[in-house]
Tab-separated table of C-alpha atoms and ligand atoms in Angstrom:
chain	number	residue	atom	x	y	z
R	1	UNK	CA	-102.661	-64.833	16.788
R	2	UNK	CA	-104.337	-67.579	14.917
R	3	UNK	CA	-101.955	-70.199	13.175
R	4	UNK	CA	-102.505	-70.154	9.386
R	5	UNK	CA	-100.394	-71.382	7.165
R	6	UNK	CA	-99.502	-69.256	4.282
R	7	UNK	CA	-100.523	-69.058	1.262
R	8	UNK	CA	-98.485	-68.231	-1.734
R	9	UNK	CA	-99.539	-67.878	-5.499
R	10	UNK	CA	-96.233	-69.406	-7.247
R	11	UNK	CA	-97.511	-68.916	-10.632
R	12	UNK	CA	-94.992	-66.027	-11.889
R	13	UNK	CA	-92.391	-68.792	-11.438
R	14	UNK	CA	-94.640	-71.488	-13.357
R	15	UNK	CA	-95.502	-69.832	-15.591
R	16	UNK	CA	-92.764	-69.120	-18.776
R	17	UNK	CA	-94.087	-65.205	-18.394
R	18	UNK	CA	-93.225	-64.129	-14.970
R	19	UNK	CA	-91.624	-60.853	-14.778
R	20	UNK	CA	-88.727	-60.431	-12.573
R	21	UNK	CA	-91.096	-58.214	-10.540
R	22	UNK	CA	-93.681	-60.428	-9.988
R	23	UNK	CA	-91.260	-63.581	-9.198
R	24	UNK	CA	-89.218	-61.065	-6.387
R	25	UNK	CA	-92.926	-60.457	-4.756
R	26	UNK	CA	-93.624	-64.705	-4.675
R	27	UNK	CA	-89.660	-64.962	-3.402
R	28	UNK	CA	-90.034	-62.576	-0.579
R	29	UNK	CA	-93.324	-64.422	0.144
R	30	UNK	CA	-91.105	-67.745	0.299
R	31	UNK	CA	-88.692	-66.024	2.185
R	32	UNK	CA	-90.984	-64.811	5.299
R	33	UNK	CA	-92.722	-67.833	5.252
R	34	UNK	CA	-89.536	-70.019	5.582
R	35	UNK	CA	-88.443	-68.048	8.404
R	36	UNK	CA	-91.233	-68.110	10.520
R	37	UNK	CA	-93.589	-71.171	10.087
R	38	UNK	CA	-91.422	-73.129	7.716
R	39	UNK	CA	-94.473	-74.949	6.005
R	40	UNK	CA	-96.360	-73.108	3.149
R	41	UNK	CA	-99.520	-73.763	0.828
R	42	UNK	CA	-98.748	-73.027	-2.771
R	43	UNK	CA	-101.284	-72.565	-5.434
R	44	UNK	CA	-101.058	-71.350	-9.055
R	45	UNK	CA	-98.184	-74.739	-8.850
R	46	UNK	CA	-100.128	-76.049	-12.473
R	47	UNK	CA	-100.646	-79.617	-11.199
R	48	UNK	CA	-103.742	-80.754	-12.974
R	49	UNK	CA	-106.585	-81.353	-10.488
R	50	UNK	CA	-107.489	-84.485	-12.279
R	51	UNK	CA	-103.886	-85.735	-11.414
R	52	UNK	CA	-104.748	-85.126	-7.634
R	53	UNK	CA	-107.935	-86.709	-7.760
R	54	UNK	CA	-106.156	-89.945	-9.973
R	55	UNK	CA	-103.453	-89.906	-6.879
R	56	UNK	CA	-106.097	-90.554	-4.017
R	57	UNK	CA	-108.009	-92.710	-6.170
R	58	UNK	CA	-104.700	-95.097	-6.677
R	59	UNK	CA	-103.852	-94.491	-2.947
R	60	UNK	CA	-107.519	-96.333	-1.693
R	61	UNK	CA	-106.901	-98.854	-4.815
R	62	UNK	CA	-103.564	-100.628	-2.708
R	63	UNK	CA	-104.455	-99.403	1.236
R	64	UNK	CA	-107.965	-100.770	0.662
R	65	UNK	CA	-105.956	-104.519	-0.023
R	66	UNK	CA	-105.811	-106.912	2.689
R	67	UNK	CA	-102.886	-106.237	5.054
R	68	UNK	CA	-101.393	-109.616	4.063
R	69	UNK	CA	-101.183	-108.837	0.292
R	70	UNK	CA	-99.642	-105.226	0.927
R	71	UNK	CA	-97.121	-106.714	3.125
R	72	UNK	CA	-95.836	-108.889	0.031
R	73	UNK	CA	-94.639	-105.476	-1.044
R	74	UNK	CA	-92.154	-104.893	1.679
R	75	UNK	CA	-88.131	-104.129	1.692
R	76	UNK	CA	-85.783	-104.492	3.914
R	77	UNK	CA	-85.617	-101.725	6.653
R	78	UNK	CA	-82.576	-100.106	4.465
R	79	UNK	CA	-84.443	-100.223	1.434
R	80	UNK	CA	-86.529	-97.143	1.593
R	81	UNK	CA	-89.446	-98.639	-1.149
R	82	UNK	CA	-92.599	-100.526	-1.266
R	83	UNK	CA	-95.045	-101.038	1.478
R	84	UNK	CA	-94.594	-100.176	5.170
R	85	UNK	CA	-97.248	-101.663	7.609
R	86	UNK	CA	-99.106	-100.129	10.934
R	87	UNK	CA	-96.276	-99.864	13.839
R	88	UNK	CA	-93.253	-100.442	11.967
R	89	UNK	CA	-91.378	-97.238	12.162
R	90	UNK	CA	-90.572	-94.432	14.862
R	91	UNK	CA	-89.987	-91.496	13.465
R	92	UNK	CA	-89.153	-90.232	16.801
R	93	UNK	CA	-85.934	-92.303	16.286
R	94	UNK	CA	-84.727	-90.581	12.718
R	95	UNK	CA	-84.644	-87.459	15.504
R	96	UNK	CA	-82.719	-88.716	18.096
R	97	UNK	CA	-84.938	-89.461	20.846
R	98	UNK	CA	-87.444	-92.556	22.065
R	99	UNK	CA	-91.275	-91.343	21.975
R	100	UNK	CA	-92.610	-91.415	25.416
R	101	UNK	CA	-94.547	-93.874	24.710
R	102	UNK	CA	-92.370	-96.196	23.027
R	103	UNK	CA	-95.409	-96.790	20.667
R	104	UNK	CA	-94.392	-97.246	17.520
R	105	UNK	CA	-96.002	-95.054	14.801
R	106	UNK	CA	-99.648	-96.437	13.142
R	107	UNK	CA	-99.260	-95.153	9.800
R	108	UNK	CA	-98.952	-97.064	6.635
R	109	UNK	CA	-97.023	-95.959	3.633
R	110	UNK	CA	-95.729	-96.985	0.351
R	111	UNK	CA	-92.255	-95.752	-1.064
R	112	UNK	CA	-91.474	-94.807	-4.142
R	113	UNK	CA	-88.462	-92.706	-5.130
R	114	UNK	CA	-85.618	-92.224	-8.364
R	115	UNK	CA	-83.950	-95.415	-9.252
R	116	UNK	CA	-80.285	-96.754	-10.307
R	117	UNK	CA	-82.262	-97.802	-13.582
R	118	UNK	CA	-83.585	-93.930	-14.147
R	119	UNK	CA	-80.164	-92.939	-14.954
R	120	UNK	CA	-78.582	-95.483	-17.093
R	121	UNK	CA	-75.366	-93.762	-18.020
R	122	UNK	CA	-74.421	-92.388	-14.472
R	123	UNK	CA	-72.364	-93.782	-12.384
R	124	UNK	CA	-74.904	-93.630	-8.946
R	125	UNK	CA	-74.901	-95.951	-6.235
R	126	UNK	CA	-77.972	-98.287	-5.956
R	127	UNK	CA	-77.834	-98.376	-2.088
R	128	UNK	CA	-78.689	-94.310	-2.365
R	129	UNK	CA	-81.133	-95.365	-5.253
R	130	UNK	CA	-82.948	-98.614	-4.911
R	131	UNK	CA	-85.811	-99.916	-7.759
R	132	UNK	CA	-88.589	-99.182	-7.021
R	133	UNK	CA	-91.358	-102.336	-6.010
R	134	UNK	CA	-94.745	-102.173	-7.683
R	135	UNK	CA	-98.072	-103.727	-6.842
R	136	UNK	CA	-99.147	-106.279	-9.889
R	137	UNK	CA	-101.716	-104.487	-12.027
R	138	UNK	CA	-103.773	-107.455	-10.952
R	139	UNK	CA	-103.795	-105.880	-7.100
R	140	UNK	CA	-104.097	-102.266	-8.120
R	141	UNK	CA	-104.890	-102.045	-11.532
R	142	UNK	CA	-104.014	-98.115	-12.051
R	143	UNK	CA	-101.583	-97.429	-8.767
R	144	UNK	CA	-98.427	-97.241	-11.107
R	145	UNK	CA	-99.209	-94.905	-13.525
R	146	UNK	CA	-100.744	-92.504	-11.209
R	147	UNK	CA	-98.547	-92.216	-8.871
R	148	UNK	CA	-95.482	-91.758	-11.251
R	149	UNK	CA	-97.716	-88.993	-13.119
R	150	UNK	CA	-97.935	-87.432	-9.906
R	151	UNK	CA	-94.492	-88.214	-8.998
R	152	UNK	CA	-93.293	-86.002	-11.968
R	153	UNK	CA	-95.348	-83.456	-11.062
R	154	UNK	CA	-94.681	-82.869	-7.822
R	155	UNK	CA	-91.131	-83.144	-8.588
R	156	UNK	CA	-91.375	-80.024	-10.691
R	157	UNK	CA	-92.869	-77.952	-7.580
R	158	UNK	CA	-90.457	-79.510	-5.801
R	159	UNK	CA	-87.492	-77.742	-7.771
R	160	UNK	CA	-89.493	-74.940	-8.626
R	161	UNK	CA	-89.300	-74.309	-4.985
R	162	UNK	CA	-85.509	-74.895	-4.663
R	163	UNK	CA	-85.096	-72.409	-7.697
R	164	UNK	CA	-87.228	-69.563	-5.900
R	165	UNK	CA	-85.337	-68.061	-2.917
R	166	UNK	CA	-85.058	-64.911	-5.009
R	167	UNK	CA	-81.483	-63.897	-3.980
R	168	UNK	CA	-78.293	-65.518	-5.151
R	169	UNK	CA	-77.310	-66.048	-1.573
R	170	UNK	CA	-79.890	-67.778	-0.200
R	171	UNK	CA	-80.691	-70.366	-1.584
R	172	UNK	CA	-100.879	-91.264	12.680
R	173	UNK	CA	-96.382	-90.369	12.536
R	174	UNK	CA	-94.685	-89.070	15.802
R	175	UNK	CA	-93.226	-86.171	15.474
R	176	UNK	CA	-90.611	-85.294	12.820
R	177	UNK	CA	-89.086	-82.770	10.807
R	178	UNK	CA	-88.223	-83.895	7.290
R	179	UNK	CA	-84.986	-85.027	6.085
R	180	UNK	CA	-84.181	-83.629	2.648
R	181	UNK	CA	-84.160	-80.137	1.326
R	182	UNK	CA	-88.075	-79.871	0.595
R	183	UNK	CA	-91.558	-81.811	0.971
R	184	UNK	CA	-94.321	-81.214	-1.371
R	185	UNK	CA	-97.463	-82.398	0.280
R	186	UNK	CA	-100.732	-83.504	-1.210
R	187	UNK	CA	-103.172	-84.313	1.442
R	188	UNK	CA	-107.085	-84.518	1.781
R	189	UNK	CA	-108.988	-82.891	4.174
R	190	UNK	CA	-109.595	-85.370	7.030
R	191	UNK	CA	-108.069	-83.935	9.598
R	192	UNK	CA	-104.709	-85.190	11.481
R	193	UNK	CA	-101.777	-82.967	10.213
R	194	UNK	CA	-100.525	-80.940	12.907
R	195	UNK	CA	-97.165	-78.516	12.908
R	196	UNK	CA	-95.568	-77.338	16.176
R	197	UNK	CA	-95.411	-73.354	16.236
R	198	UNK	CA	-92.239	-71.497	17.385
R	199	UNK	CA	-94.010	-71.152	20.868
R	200	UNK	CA	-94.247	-75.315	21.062
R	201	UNK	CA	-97.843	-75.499	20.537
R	202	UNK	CA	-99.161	-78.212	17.798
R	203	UNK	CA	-102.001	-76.826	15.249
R	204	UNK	CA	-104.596	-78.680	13.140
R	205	UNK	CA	-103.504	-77.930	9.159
R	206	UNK	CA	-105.274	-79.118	6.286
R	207	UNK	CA	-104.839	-77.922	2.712
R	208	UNK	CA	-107.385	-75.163	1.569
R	209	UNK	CA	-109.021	-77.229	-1.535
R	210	UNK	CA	-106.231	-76.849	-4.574
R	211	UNK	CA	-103.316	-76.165	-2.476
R	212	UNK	CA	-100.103	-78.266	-2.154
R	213	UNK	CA	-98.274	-78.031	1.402
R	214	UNK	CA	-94.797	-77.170	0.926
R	215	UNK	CA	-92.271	-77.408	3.985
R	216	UNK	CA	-88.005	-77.476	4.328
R	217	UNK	CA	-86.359	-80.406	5.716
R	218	UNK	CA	-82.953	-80.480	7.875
R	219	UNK	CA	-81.240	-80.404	4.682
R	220	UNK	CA	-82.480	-76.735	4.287
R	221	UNK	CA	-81.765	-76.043	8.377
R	222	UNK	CA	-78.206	-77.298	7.323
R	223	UNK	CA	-77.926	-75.029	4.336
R	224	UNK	CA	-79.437	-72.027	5.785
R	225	UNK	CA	-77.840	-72.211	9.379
R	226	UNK	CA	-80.918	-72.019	10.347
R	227	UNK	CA	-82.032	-68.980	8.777
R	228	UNK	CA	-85.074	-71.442	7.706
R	229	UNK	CA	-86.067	-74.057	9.685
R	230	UNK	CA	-87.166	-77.724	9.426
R	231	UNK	CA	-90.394	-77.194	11.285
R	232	UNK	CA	-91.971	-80.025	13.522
R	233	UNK	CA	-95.613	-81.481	12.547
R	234	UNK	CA	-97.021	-85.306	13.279
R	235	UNK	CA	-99.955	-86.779	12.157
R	236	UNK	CA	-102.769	-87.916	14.755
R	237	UNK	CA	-104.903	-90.888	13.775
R	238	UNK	CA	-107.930	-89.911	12.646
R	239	UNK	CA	-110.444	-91.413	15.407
R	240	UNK	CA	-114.155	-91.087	14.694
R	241	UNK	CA	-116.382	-90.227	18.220
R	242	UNK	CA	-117.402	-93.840	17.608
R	243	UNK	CA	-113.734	-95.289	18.201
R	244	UNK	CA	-113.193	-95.889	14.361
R	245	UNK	CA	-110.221	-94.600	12.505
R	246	UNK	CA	-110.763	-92.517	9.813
R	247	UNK	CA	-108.723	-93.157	6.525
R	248	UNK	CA	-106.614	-90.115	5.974
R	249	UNK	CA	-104.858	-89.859	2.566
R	250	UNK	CA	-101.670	-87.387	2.184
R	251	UNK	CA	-98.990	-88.334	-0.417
R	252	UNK	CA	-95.409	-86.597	0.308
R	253	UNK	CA	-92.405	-86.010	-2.101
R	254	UNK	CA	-89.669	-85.488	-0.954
R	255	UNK	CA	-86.644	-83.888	-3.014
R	256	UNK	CA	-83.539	-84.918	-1.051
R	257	UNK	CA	-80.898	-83.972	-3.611
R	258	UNK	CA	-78.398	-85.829	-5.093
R	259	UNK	CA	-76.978	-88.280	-2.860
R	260	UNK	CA	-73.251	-87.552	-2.713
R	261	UNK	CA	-73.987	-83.448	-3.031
R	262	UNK	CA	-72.322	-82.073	-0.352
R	263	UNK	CA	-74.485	-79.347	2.138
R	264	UNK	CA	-72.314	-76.723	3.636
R	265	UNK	CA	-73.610	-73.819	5.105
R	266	UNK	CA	-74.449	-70.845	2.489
R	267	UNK	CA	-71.285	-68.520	3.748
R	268	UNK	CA	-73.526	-65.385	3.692
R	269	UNK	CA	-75.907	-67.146	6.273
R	270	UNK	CA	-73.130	-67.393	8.729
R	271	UNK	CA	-72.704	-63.967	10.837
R	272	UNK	CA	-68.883	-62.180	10.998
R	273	UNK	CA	-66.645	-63.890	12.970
R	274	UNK	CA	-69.406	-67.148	14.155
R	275	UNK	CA	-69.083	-70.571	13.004
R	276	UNK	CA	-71.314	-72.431	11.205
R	277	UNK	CA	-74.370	-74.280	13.030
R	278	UNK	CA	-73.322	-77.215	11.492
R	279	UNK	CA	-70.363	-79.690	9.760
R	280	UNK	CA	-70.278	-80.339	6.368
R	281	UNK	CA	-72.560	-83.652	4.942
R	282	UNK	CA	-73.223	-85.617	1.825
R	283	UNK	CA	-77.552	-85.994	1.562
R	284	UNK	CA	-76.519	-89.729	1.207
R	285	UNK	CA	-74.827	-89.954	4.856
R	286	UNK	CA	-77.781	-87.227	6.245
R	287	UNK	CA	-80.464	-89.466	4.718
R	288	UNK	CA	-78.958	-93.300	5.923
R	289	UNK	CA	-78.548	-91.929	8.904
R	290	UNK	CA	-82.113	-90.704	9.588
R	291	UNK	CA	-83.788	-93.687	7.784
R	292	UNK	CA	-81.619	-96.236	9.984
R	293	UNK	CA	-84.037	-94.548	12.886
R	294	UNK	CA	-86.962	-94.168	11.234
R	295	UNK	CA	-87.196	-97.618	9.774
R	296	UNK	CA	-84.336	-100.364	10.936
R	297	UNK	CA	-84.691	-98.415	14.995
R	298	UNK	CA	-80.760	-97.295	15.503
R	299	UNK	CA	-81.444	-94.253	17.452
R	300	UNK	CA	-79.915	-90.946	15.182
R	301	UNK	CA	-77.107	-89.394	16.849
R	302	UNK	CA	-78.200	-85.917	15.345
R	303	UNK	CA	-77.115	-83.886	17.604
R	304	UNK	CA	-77.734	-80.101	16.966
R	305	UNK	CA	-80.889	-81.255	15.426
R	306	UNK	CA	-82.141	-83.357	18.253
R	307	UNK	CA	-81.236	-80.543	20.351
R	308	UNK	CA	-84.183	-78.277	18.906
R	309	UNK	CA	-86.565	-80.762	18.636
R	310	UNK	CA	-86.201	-81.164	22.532
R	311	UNK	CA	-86.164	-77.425	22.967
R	312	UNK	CA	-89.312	-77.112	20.862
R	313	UNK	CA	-91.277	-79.571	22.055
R	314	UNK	CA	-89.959	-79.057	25.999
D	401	AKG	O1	-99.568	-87.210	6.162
D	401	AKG	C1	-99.175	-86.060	6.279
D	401	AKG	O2	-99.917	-85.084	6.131
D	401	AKG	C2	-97.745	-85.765	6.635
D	401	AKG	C3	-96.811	-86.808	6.140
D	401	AKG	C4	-95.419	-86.546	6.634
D	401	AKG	O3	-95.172	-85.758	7.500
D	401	AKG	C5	-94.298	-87.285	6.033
D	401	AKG	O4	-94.541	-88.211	5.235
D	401	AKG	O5	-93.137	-86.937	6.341
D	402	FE2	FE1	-93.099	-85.271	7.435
């Protein structure tokens, strides 16, 4: 059978004047997707294409800057913001396990995410939500505004996502599932994505033009026991027949939930008499844990999770 991802209109849950009809067809949609490739495209998700277009035009504006001026815009490994460089992560690690290679990953990536200023009158921790660290307009003139435009944007698919499961009880990177709840992904076209099927092969996706990739992080595996799955997928550089690399542009949100929210399994996912897959966690301890592998290389002790990584990719 030939891997495609789905595709799913989401616009009876955009739009104010989806019937409950039309929004049970999209959740079912949701619901068979989740269970069996765990990454989706979504159209009809109302984020203006000029936005897009604005979003890869500020990504070239700061990755086009010499390496030496983006790495003024680093954090410490436990500060999850600003500019990472080539080879300075593993995500292997945020899974539990050292790449056979030991290579760390060659992708670049700036940060952003919600800040301890963006909520003045709550009490939330700044370790959970650092400030964010923005290039000088004088570097990347537009960068800023874009990418919180887009930011906002894809935070509403983001939610609009969390909001759909339709029934009250259900709610150049090594390989890696996600760590939140779910990823909205805006990517180009240049090839490099790849997700791991259920049999443990890898397949080439790229966005049909207009789409958004949607796919559920551990926090979701956690929730669901399983029912929907944090699905595997790495990025291969883009190398050109002539040895070049390619640039590949892909910006990801990811909507992790509130930091001291608790994830317990939904009771209704758990069969009579079975326990649940997993413990209890707060997304703050899920998250530090992962990013302390990912970025500052203290292997994850994840357990279950590293379990079906290894099974998946044997
Ligand atoms: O670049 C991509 O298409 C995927 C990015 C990704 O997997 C991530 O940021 O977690
Ligand atoms: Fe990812």
């Amino acid at each position: 059978m030939p891997f495609a991802v789905p595709v799913v209109d989401i616009g009876p849950y955009v739009q104010q004047d989806g019937t409950p009809e039309q929004r049970a067809i999209v959740a079912a949609a949701i619901d068979e997707a989740c269970r069996t490739f765990g990454f989706i495209q979504v159209i009809g998700h109302g984020v203006p294409t000029a936005l897009t277009n604005g979003l890869a035009e500020a990504i070239d504006e700061f990755f086009r800057l010499d390496l030496e001026v983006k790495k003024a815009y680093r954090t410490p490994p436990e500060v999850n913001r600003g500019y990472t460089a080539p080879k300075s992560e593993s995500l292997s690690l945020s899974l539990g396990y050292e790449s056979s290679s030991r290579m760390k990953d060659f992708f670049e990536a700036f940060n952003v995410g919600l800040a301890k200023s963006d909520f003045p009158n709550l009490p939330v921790d700044s370790k959970h939500y650092p400030e964010n660290v923005w290039p000088s307009t004088e570097h990347a003139p537009t960068f800023k505004h874009r990418v919180q435009s887009y930011f906002v944007e894809a935070g509403r698919v983001a939610r609009t996502e969390v909001r759909l499961d339709g029934k009250d009880d259900l709610m150049g990177m090594g390989a890696h599932t996600d760590f939140g709840i779910v990823t909205v992904l805006w990517a180009d076209q240049v090839r490099g994505l790849q997700v791991l099927d259920a049999q443990g092969s890898w397949h080439d996706v790229s966005p049909m033009e207009g789409a958004l990739l949607i796919n559920l992080g551990d926090l979701t595996a956690r929730w669901t026991n399983e029912r929907w799955t944090s699905t595997l997928h790495r990025v291969k550089p883009p190398i050109l027949e002539n040895g070049t690399v390619e640039r590949r542009r892909s910006a990801a949100y990811f909507h992790d939930g509130n930091a001291e929210a608790l994830i317990t399994t939904i009771p209704s996912t758990i069969a009579e008499g079975q326990a649940p897959l997993y413990d209890p966690i707060t997304v703050g301890d899920h998250i530090a844990a992962k990013l302390g592998g990912s970025r500052a290389g203290r292997r994850n002790e994840a357990g279950r999770e590293t379990q079906r990584v290894l099974a998946a990719t044997g």
